mmCIF file of C-alpha atoms and ligand atoms in Angstrom:
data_model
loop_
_atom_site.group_PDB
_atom_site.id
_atom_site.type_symbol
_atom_site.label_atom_id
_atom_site.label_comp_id
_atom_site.label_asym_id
_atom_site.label_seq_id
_atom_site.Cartn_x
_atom_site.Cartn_y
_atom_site.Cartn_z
ATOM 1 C CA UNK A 13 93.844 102.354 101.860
ATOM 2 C CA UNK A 14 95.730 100.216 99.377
ATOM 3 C CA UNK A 15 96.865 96.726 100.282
ATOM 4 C CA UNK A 16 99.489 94.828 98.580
ATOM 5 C CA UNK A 17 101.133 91.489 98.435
ATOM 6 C CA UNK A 18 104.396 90.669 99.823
ATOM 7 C CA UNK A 19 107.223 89.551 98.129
ATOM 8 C CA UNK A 20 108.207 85.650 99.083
ATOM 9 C CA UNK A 21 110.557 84.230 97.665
ATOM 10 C CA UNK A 22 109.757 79.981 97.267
ATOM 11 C CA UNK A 23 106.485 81.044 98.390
ATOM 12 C CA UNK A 24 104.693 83.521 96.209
ATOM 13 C CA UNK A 25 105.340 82.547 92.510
ATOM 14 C CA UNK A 26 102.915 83.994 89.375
ATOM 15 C CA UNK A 27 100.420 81.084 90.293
ATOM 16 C CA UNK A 28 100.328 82.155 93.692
ATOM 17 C CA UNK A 29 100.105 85.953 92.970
ATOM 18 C CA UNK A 30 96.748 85.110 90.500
ATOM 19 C CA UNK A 31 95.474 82.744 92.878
ATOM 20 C CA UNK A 32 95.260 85.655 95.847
ATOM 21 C CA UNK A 33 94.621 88.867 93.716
ATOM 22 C CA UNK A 34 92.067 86.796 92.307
ATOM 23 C CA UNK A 35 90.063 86.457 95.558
ATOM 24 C CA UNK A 36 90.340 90.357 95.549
ATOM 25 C CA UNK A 37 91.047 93.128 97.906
ATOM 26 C CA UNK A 38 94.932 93.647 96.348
ATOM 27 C CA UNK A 39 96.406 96.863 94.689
ATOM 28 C CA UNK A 40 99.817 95.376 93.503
ATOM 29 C CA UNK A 41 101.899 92.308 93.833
ATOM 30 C CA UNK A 42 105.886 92.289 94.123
ATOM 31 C CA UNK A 43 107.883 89.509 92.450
ATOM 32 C CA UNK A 44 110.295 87.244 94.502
ATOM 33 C CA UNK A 45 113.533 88.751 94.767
ATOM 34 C CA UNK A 46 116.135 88.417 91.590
ATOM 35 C CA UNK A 47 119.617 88.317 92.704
ATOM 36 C CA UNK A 48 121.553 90.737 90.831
ATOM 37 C CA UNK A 49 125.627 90.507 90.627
ATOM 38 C CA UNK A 50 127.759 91.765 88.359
ATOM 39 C CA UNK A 51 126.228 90.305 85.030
ATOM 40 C CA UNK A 52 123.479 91.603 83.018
ATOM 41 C CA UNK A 53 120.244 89.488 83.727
ATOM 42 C CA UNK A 54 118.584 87.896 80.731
ATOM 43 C CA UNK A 55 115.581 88.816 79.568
ATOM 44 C CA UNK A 56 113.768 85.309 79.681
ATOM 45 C CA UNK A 57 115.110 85.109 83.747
ATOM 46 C CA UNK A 58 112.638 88.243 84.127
ATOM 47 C CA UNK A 59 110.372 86.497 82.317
ATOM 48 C CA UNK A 60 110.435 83.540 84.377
ATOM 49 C CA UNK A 61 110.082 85.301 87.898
ATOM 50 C CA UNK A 62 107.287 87.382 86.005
ATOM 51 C CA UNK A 63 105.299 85.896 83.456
ATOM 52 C CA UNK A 64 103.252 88.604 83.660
ATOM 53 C CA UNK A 65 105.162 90.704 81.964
ATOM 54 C CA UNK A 66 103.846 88.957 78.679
ATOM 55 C CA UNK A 67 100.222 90.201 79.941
ATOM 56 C CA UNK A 68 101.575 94.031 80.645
ATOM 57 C CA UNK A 69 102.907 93.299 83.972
ATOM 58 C CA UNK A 70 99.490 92.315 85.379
ATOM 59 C CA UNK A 71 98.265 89.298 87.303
ATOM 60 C CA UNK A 72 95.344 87.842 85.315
ATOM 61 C CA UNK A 73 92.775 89.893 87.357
ATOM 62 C CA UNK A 74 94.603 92.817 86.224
ATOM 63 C CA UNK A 75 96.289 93.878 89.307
ATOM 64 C CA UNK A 76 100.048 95.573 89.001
ATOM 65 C CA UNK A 77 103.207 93.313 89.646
ATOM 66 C CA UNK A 78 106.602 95.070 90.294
ATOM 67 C CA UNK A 79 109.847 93.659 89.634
ATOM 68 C CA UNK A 80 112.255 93.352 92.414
ATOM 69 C CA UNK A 81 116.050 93.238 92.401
ATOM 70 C CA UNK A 82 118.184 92.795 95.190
ATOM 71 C CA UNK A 83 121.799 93.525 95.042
ATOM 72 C CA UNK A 84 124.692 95.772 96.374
ATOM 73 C CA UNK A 85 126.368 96.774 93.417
ATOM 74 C CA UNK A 86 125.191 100.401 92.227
ATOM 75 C CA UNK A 87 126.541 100.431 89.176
ATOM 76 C CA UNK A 88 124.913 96.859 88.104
ATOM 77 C CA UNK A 89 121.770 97.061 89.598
ATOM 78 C CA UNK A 90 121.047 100.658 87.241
ATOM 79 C CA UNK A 91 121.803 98.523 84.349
ATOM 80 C CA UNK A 92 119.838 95.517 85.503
ATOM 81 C CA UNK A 93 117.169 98.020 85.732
ATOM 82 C CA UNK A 94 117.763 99.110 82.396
ATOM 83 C CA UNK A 95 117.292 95.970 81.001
ATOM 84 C CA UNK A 96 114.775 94.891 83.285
ATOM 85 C CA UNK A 97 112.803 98.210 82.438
ATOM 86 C CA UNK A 98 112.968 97.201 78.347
ATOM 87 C CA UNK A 99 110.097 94.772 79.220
ATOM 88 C CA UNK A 100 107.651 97.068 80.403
ATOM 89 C CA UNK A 101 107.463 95.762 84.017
ATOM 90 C CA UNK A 102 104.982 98.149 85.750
ATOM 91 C CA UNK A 103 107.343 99.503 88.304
ATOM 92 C CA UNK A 104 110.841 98.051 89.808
ATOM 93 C CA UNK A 105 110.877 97.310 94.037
ATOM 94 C CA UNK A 106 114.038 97.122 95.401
ATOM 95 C CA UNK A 107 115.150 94.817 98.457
ATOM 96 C CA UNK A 108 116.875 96.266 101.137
ATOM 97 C CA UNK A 109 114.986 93.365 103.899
ATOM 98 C CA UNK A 110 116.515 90.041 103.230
ATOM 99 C CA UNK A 111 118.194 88.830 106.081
ATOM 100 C CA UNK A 112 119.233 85.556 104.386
ATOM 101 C CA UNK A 113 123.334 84.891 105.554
ATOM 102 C CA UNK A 114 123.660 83.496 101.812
ATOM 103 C CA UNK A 115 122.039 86.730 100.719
ATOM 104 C CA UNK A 116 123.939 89.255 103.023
ATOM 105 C CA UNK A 117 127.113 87.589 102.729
ATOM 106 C CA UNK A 118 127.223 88.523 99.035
ATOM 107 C CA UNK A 119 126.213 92.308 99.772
ATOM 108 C CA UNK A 120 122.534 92.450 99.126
ATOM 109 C CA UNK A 121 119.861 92.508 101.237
ATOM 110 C CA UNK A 122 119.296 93.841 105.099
ATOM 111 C CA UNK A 123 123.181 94.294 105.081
ATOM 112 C CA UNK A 124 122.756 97.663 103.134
ATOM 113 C CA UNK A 125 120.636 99.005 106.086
ATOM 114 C CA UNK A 126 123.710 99.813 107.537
ATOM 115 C CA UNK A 127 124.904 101.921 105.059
ATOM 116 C CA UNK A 128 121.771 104.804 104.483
ATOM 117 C CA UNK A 129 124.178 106.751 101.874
ATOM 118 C CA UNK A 130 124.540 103.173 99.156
ATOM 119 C CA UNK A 131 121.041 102.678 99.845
ATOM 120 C CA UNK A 132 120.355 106.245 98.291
ATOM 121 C CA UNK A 133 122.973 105.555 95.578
ATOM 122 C CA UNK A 134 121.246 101.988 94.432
ATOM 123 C CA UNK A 135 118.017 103.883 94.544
ATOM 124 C CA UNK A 136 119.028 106.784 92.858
ATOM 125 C CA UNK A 137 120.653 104.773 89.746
ATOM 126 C CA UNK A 138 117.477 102.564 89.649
ATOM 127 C CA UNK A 139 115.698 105.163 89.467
ATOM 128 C CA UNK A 140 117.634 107.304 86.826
ATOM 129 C CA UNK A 141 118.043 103.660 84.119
ATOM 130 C CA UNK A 142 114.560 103.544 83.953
ATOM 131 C CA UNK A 143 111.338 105.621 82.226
ATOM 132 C CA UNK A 144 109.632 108.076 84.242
ATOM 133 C CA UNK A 145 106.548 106.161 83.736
ATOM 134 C CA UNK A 146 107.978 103.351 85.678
ATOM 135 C CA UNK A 147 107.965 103.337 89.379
ATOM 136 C CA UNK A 148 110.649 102.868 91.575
ATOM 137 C CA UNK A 149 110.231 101.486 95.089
ATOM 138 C CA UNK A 150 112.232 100.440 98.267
ATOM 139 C CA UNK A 151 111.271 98.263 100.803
ATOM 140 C CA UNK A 152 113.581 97.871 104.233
ATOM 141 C CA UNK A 153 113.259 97.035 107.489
ATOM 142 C CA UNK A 154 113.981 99.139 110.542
ATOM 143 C CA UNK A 155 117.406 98.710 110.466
ATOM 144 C CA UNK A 156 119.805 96.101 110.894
ATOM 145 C CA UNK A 157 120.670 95.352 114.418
ATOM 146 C CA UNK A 158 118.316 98.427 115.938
ATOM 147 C CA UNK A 159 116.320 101.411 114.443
ATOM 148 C CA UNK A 160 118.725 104.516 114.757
ATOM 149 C CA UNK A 161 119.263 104.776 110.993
ATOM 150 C CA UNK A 162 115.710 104.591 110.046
ATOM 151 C CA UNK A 163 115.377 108.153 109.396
ATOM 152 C CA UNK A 164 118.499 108.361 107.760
ATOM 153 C CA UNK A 165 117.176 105.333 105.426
ATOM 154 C CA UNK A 166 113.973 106.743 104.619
ATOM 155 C CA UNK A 167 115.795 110.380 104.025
ATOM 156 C CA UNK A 168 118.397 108.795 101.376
ATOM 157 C CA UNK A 169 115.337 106.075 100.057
ATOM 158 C CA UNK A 170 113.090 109.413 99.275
ATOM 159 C CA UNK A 171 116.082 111.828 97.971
ATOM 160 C CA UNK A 172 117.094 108.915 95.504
ATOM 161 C CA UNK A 173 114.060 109.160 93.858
ATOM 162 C CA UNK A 174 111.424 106.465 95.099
ATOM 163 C CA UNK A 175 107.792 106.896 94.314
ATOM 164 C CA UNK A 176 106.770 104.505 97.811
ATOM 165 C CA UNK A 177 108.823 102.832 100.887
ATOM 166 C CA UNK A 178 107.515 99.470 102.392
ATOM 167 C CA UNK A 179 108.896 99.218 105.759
ATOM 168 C CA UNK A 180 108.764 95.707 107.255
ATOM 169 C CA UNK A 181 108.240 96.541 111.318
ATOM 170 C CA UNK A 182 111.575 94.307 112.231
ATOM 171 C CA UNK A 183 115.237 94.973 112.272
ATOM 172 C CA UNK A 184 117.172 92.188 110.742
ATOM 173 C CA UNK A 185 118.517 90.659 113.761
ATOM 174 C CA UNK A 186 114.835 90.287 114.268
ATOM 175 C CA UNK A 187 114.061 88.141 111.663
ATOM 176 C CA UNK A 188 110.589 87.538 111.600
ATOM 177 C CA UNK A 189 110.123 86.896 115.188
ATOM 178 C CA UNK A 190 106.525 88.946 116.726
ATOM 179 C CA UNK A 191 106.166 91.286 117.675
ATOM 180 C CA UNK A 192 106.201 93.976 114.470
ATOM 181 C CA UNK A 193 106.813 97.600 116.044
ATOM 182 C CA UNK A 194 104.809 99.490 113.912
ATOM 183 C CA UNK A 195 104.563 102.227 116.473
ATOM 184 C CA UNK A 196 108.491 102.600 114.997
ATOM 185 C CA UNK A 197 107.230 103.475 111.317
ATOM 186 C CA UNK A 198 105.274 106.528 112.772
ATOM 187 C CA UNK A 199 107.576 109.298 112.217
ATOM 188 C CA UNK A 200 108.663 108.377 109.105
ATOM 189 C CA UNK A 201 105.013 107.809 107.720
ATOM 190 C CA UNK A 202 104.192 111.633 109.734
ATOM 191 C CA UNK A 203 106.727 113.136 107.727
ATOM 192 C CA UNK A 204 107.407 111.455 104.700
ATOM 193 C CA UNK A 205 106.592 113.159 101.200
ATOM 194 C CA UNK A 206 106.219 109.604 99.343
ATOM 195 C CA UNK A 207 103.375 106.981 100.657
ATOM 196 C CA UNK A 208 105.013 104.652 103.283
ATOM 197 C CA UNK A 209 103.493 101.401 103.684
ATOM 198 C CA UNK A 210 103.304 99.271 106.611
ATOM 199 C CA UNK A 211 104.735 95.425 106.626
ATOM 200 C CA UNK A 212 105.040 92.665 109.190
ATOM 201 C CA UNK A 213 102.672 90.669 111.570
ATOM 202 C CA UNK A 214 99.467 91.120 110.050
ATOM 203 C CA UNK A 215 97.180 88.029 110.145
ATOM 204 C CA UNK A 216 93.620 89.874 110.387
ATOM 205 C CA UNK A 217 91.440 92.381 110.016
ATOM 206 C CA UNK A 218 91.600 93.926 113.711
ATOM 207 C CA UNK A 219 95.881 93.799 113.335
ATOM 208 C CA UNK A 220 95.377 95.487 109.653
ATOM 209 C CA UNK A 221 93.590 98.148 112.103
ATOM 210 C CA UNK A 222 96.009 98.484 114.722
ATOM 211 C CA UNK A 223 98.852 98.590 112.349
ATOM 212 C CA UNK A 224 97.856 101.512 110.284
ATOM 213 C CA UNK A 225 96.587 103.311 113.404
ATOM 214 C CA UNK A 226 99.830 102.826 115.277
ATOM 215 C CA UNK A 227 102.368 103.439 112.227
ATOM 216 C CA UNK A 228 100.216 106.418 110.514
ATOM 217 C CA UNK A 229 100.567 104.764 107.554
ATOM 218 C CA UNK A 230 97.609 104.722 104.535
ATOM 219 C CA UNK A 231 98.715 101.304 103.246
ATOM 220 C CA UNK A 232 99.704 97.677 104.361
ATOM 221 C CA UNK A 233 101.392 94.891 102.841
ATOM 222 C CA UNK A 234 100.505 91.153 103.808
ATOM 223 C CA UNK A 235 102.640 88.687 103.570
ATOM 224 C CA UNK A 236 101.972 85.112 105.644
ATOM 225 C CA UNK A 237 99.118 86.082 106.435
ATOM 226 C CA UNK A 238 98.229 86.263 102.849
ATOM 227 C CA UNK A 239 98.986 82.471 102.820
ATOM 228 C CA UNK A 240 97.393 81.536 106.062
ATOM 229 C CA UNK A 241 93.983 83.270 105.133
ATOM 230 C CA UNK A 242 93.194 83.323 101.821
ATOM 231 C CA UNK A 243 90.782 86.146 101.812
ATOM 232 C CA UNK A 244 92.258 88.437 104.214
ATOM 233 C CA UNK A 245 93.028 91.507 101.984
ATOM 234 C CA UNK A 246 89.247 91.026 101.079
ATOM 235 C CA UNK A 247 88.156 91.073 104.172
ATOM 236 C CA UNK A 248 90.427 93.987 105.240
ATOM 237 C CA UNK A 249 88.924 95.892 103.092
ATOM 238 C CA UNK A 250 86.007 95.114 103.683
ATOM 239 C CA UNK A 251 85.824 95.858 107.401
ATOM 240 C CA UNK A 252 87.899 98.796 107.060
ATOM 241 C CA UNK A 253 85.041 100.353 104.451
ATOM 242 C CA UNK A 254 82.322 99.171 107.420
ATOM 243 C CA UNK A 255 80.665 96.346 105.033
ATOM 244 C CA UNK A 256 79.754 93.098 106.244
ATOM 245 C CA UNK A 257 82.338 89.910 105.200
ATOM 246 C CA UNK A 258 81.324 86.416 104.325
ATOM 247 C CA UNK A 259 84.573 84.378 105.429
ATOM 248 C CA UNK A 260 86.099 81.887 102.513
ATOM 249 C CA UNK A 261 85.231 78.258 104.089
ATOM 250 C CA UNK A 262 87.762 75.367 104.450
ATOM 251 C CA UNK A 263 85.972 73.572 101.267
ATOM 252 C CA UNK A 264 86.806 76.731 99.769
ATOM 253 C CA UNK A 265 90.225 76.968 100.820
ATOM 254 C CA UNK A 266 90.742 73.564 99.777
ATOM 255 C CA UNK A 267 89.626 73.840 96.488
ATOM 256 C CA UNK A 268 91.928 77.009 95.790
ATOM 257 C CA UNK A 269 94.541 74.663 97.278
ATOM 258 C CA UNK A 270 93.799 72.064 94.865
ATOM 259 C CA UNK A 271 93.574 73.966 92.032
ATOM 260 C CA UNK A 272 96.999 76.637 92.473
ATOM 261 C CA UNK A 273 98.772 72.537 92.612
ATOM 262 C CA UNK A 274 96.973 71.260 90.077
ATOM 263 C CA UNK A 275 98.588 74.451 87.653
ATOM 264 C CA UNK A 276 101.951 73.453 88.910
ATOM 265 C CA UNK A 277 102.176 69.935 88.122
ATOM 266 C CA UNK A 278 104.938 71.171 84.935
ATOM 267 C CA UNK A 279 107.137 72.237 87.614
ATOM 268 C CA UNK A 280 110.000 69.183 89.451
ATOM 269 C CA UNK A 281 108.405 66.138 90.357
ATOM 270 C CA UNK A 282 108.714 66.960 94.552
ATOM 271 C CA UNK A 283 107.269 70.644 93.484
ATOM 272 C CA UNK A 284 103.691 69.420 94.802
ATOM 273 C CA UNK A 285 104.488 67.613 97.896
ATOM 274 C CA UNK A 286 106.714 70.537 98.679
ATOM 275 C CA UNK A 287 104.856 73.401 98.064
ATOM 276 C CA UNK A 288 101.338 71.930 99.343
ATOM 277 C CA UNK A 289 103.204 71.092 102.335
ATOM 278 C CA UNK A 290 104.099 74.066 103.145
ATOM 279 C CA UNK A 291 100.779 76.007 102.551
ATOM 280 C CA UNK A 292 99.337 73.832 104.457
ATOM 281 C CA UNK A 293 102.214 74.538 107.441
ATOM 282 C CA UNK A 294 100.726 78.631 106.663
ATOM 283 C CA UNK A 295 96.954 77.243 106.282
ATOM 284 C CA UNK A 296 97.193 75.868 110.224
ATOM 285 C CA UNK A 297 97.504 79.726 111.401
ATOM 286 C CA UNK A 298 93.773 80.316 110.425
ATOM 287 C CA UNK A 299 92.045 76.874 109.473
ATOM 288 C CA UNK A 300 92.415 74.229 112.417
ATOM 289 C CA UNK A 301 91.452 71.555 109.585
ATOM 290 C CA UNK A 302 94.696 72.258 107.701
ATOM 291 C CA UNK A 303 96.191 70.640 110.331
ATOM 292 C CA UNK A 304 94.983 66.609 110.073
ATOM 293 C CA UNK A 305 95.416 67.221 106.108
ATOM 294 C CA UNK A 306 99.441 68.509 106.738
ATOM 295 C CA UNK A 307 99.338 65.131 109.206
ATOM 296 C CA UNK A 308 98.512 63.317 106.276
ATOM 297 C CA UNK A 309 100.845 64.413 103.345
ATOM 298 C CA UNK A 310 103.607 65.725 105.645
ATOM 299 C CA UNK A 311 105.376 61.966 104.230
ATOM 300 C CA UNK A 312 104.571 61.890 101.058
ATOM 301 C CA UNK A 313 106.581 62.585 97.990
ATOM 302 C CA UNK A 314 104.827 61.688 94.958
ATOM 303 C CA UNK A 315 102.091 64.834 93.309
ATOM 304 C CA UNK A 316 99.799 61.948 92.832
ATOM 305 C CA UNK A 317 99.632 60.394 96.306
ATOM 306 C CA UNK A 318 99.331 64.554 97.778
ATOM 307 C CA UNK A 319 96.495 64.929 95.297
ATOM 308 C CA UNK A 320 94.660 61.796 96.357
ATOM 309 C CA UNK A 321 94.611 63.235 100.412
ATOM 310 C CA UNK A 322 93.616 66.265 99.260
ATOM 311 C CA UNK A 323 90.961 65.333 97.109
ATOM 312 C CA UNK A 324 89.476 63.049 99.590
ATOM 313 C CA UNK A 325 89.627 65.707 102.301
ATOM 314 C CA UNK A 326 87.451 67.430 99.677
ATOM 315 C CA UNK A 327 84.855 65.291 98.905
ATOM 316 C CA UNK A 328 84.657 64.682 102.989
ATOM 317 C CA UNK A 329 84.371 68.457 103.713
ATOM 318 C CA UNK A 330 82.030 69.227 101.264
ATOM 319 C CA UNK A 331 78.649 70.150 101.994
ATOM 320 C CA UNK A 332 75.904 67.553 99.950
ATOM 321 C CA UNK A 333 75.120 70.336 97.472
ATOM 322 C CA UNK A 334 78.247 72.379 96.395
ATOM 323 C CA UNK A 335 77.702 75.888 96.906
ATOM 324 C CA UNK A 336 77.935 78.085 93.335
ATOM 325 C CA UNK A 337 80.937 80.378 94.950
ATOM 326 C CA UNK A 338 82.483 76.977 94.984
ATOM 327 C CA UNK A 339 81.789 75.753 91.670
ATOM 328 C CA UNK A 340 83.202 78.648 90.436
ATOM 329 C CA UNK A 341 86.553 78.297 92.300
ATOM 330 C CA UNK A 342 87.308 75.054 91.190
ATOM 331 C CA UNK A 343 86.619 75.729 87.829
ATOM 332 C CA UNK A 344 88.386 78.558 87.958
ATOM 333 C CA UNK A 345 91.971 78.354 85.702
ATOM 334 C CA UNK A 346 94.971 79.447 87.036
HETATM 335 C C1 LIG B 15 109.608 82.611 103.097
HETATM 336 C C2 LIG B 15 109.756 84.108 102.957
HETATM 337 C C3 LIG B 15 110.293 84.639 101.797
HETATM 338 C C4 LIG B 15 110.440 86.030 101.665
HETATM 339 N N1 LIG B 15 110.948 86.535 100.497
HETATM 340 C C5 LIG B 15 111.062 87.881 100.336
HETATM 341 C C6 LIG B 15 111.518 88.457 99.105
HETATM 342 O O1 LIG B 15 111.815 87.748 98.125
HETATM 343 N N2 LIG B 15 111.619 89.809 99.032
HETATM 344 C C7 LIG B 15 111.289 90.637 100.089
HETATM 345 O O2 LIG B 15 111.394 91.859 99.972
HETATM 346 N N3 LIG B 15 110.827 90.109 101.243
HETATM 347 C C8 LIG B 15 110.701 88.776 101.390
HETATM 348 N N4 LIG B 15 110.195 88.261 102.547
HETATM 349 C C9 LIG B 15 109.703 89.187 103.604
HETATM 350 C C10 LIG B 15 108.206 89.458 103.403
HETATM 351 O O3 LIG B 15 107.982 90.158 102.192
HETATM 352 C C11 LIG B 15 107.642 90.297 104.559
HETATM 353 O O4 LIG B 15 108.342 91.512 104.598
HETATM 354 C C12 LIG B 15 107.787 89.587 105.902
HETATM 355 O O5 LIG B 15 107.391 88.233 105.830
HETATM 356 C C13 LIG B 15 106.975 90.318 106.992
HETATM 357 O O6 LIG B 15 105.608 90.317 106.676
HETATM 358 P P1 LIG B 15 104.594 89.272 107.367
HETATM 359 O O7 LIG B 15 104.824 89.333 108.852
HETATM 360 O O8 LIG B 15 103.242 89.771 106.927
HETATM 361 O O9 LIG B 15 104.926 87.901 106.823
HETATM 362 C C14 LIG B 15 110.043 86.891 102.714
HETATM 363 C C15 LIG B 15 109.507 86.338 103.879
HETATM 364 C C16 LIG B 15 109.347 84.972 104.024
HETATM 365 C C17 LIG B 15 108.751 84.423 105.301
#
């Protein structure tokens, strides 16, 4: 079984990526999705969705990160995929999920589920602008306003030339409302020739279970779950191997917190408040004490002021001696 991380767009950035495949348990990351129209992408916007691509397209505990481009336009998104594919990502994803209006209304995204043949096409010149050694993937949903294309899609995704398919359990006019019916993946996983992975409404071990068993699939993909519990791919695999798991501990998950901030502090001045607020909205799934620290900061602007709650939350939650796991996570650079 191979877990990776979701794409999220103004969620998972490179920070976030080496702050989780650093706690362990993932096989490859996906970048947030880059819009492609009918303009040749620069190289240094590649760069800046993927600054791993100056470390050989790996996250600095070496696992994979794909590119992904989202677009409509076949012709545009080959030679975006050209040029992306100069840079040596490690393998291009394609998005055929979004169900953003903005996103949709300018032909990309979940709005291609509805046409199985373009989806083939966009794979297909993907797949042909780029080196063999290069993987090319898809990742849909079930369809757009019900499932009756899905075999269609996953025919046209596999003829076109994709090495996997991640299939998010939802049609678009589901959004990302539960359930996930990954009973709906099965007979595409049972007959597909290319590894299908299963995506959507995975917050633990026991769902990680009852996904693959119910979709047939040999892979998952987590994605806010990943943010809710830090060290669920870990622990995934750990229970799914039968080995014991020592749970991450909210000291823990504070100090990660800290520390992925802390490497942002370059970014615009509301970056902190913003982004801690909303890990924090994530953190509340799993940790019940995420939810008097989000009480806290939920008015504050200013990095400085978020920083001070946080670090006093800290000090209060940890234990009189600090355990060496912890040590080493808060020394730990990002
Ligand atoms: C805030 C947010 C941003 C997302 N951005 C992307 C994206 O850039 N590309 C993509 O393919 N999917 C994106 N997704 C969808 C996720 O990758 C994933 O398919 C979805 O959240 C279902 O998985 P989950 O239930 O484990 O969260 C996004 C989802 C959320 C909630």
């Amino acid at each position: 079984m191979r877990i990776l991380l979701a794409p999220m767009e103004g969620v998972i950035d490179a920070q976030m990526r080496a702050v989780l495949t650093g706690l362990g348990g993932y096989d490859r990351c996906v970048t947030e999705f880059i819009r492609v129209t009918e303009q040749i992408i620069p190289d240094h916007v590649f760069h800046r969705f993927s600054p791993e691509l100056k470390q050989g397209g790996l996250t600095p505990s070496g696992v994979p990160v794909y590119l992904q481009l989202l677009g409509g336009n076949i012709k545009y998104m080959g030679l975006n995929a050209a040029s992306a594919a100069k840079l040596e990502p490690q393998g291009i994803d394609i998005n055929f999920g979004c169900p953003s209006k903005t996103v949709n209304n300018s032909d990309g995204g979940s709005v291609l589920l509805r046409e199985p043949q373009r989806v083939g096409e966009i794979v297909k010149a993907v797949r042909d602008a780029v080196d063999p050694s290069i993987s090319v993937t898809a990742k849909i949903r079930l369809g757009f306003a019900n499932s009756d294309l899905l075999e269609d899609l996953a025919d046209k995704v596999i003829a076109g030339g994709a090495s996997e398919l991640a299939i998010h359990a939802r049609t678009k006019e589901d959004r990302y409302k539960p359930p996930a019916y990954w009973n709906k993946v099965k007979s595409i996983a049972d007959r597909s020739t290319i590894p299908v992975i299963i995506n959507g409404e995975i917050w633990n071990p026991e769902q990680a279970g009852t996904a693959l068993g119910e979709s047939g699939c040999n892979d998952l993909m987590l994605g806010r779950g990943a943010l809710a519990c830090l060290d669920l791919a870990a622990n995934i695999q750990a229970q799914q191997n039968g080995q014991a798991y020592t749970a991450m501990t909210w000291p823990e998950v504070l100090t990660v917190v800290v520390g992925y901030l802390r490497s942002t502090e370059n970014r615009h001045p509301m970056f902190v408040s913003n982004r801690g607020k909303q890990w924090l909205v994530f953190l509340q799934m799993h940790y019940p004490e995420a939810k008097a620290v989000f009480h806290q900061v939920k008015r504050l602007k200013r990095a400085a002021d978020v920083f001070a709650v946080l670090e006093t939350n800290l000090a209060a939650s940890l234990p009189l001696t600090q355990s060496p796991s912890l040590i080493k996570l808060s020394t730990k650079a990002y």
